[in-house]
Coordinates of N, CA and C in Angstrom, one line a residue:
X125 N 15.8 17.1 59.8 CA 16.4 18.3 58.7 C 17.3 19.1 59.5
X126 N 18.0 19.7 58.7 CA 18.7 20.6 59.1 C 18.5 21.9 58.9
X127 N 19.1 23.0 59.8 CA 18.5 24.2 59.8 C 18.2 25.1 58.6
X128 N 19.4 25.3 57.6 CA 18.4 25.9 56.4 C 17.6 25.5 55.7
X129 N 17.1 24.0 55.8 CA 16.2 23.5 55.1 C 14.8 24.1 55.8
X130 N 15.1 23.6 57.1 CA 13.8 24.6 57.7 C 13.6 26.0 57.4
X131 N 14.7 26.8 57.3 CA 14.6 28.3 57.2 C 13.8 28.1 56.2
X132 N 14.3 27.5 54.6 CA 13.5 27.6 53.6 C 12.4 27.3 53.2
X133 N 12.2 26.2 54.4 CA 10.5 25.9 54.4 C 9.2 26.7 54.8
X134 N 10.1 27.1 55.8 CA 9.4 28.1 56.4 C 9.2 29.7 55.9
X135 N 10.2 30.1 55.0 CA 10.2 31.4 54.4 C 8.8 31.1 53.1
X136 N 9.4 29.7 52.8 CA 8.6 29.7 51.4 C 7.0 29.7 51.8
X137 N 6.8 29.1 53.1 CA 5.4 28.7 53.6 C 4.7 30.1 54.0
X138 N 5.6 31.0 54.2 CA 5.1 32.4 54.7 C 4.9 33.2 53.4
X139 N 6.2 32.9 52.6 CA 5.4 33.8 50.7 C 4.4 33.4 50.3
X140 N 3.8 31.8 50.5 CA 3.0 31.5 49.7 C 1.7 32.0 50.3
X141 N 1.7 31.9 51.8 CA 0.8 32.7 52.4 C 0.1 34.0 52.5
X142 N 0.9 35.0 52.0 CA 1.0 36.1 51.3 C 0.4 36.3 50.0
X143 N 0.3 34.9 49.2 CA 0.1 35.0 47.8 C 1.2 36.0 47.2
X144 N 2.9 36.0 47.6 CA 3.2 36.9 46.5 C 3.7 36.3 45.5
X145 N 3.7 34.7 45.3 CA 3.7 34.1 44.1 C 2.9 33.6 43.3
X146 N 2.4 34.6 42.5 CA 1.1 34.0 41.6 C 1.6 33.0 40.5
X147 N 3.0 32.9 40.5 CA 3.6 32.1 39.0 C 4.6 31.4 39.9
X148 N 5.0 30.3 39.0 CA 5.9 29.2 39.3 C 7.4 30.0 39.2
X149 N 7.5 30.9 38.0 CA 8.7 31.7 38.2 C 9.1 32.6 39.3
X150 N 8.1 33.1 40.1 CA 8.0 33.7 41.4 C 9.2 32.9 42.3
X151 N 8.3 31.6 42.1 CA 8.7 30.3 43.6 C 9.9 30.4 43.1
X152 N 10.3 29.9 41.8 CA 12.0 29.8 41.5 C 13.1 30.5 41.7
X153 N 12.8 32.1 41.4 CA 13.1 32.8 41.5 C 13.8 33.2 42.9
X154 N 12.4 32.8 44.2 CA 13.0 33.1 45.6 C 13.9 32.1 45.9
X155 N 13.8 30.4 45.8 CA 14.4 29.7 45.7 C 15.8 29.7 45.1
X156 N 16.1 30.4 44.1 CA 17.4 30.9 43.5 C 18.2 31.9 44.2
X157 N 17.2 32.8 44.9 CA 18.1 33.8 45.7 C 18.7 33.4 47.2
X158 N 17.9 32.4 47.7 CA 18.1 31.5 48.8 C 19.3 31.0 48.7
X159 N 19.3 30.1 47.7 CA 20.7 29.2 47.2 C 22.0 30.3 47.3
X160 N 21.6 31.2 46.5 CA 22.7 32.1 46.4 C 23.3 32.7 47.7
X161 N 22.3 33.3 48.6 CA 22.2 33.4 50.0 C 23.3 32.5 50.8
X162 N 22.4 31.3 50.6 CA 23.7 30.1 51.4 C 24.9 30.3 50.8
X163 N 25.1 29.9 49.5 CA 26.4 29.7 49.2 C 27.7 30.6 49.6
X164 N 27.0 32.1 49.6 CA 27.6 33.2 50.2 C 28.0 33.0 51.5
X165 N 27.3 32.6 52.3 CA 27.1 32.2 53.7 C 28.2 30.9 53.7
X166 N 28.2 29.9 53.5 CA 29.3 28.8 53.0 C 30.5 29.6 52.9
X167 N 30.8 30.1 51.7 CA 31.8 30.4 51.2 C 32.5 31.4 52.6
X168 N 32.1 32.1 53.3 CA 32.5 33.0 54.1 C 32.9 32.3 55.3
X169 N 32.1 31.2 55.7 CA 32.6 30.3 56.5 C 33.5 29.4 56.8
X170 N 34.0 29.3 54.9 CA 35.2 28.2 54.6 C 36.3 29.4 54.7
X171 N 36.2 30.4 54.4 CA 37.3 31.7 54.6 C 37.6 31.5 55.7
X172 N 36.7 31.9 56.6 CA 36.9 32.0 58.0 C 37.9 30.8 58.9
X173 N 37.4 29.6 58.4 CA 37.9 28.4 58.8 C 39.4 28.2 58.2
X174 N 39.5 28.6 56.9 CA 40.9 28.3 56.3 C 41.6 29.5 57.2
X175 N 41.5 30.9 57.6 CA 42.0 31.8 58.2 C 42.7 31.3 59.5
X176 N 41.8 30.6 60.3 CA 42.0 30.0 61.9 C 42.8 29.2 61.4
X177 N 43.2 28.1 60.5 CA 44.0 27.2 60.4 C 45.5 27.4 59.7
X178 N 45.6 28.7 59.1 CA 46.7 29.0 59.0 C 47.7 30.0 59.8

């Protein structure tokens, strides 16, 4: 398992333990937020790699 998957599983487990997600929509929103964060990180990494090569 990669580090990002480990992070999301740990985060979701923590949140569920805190009972913050009383509904499925809360859980979906959390996963969506996480995916946006990862997507931004990937774009930033990609841009920095391109800058190094040019």
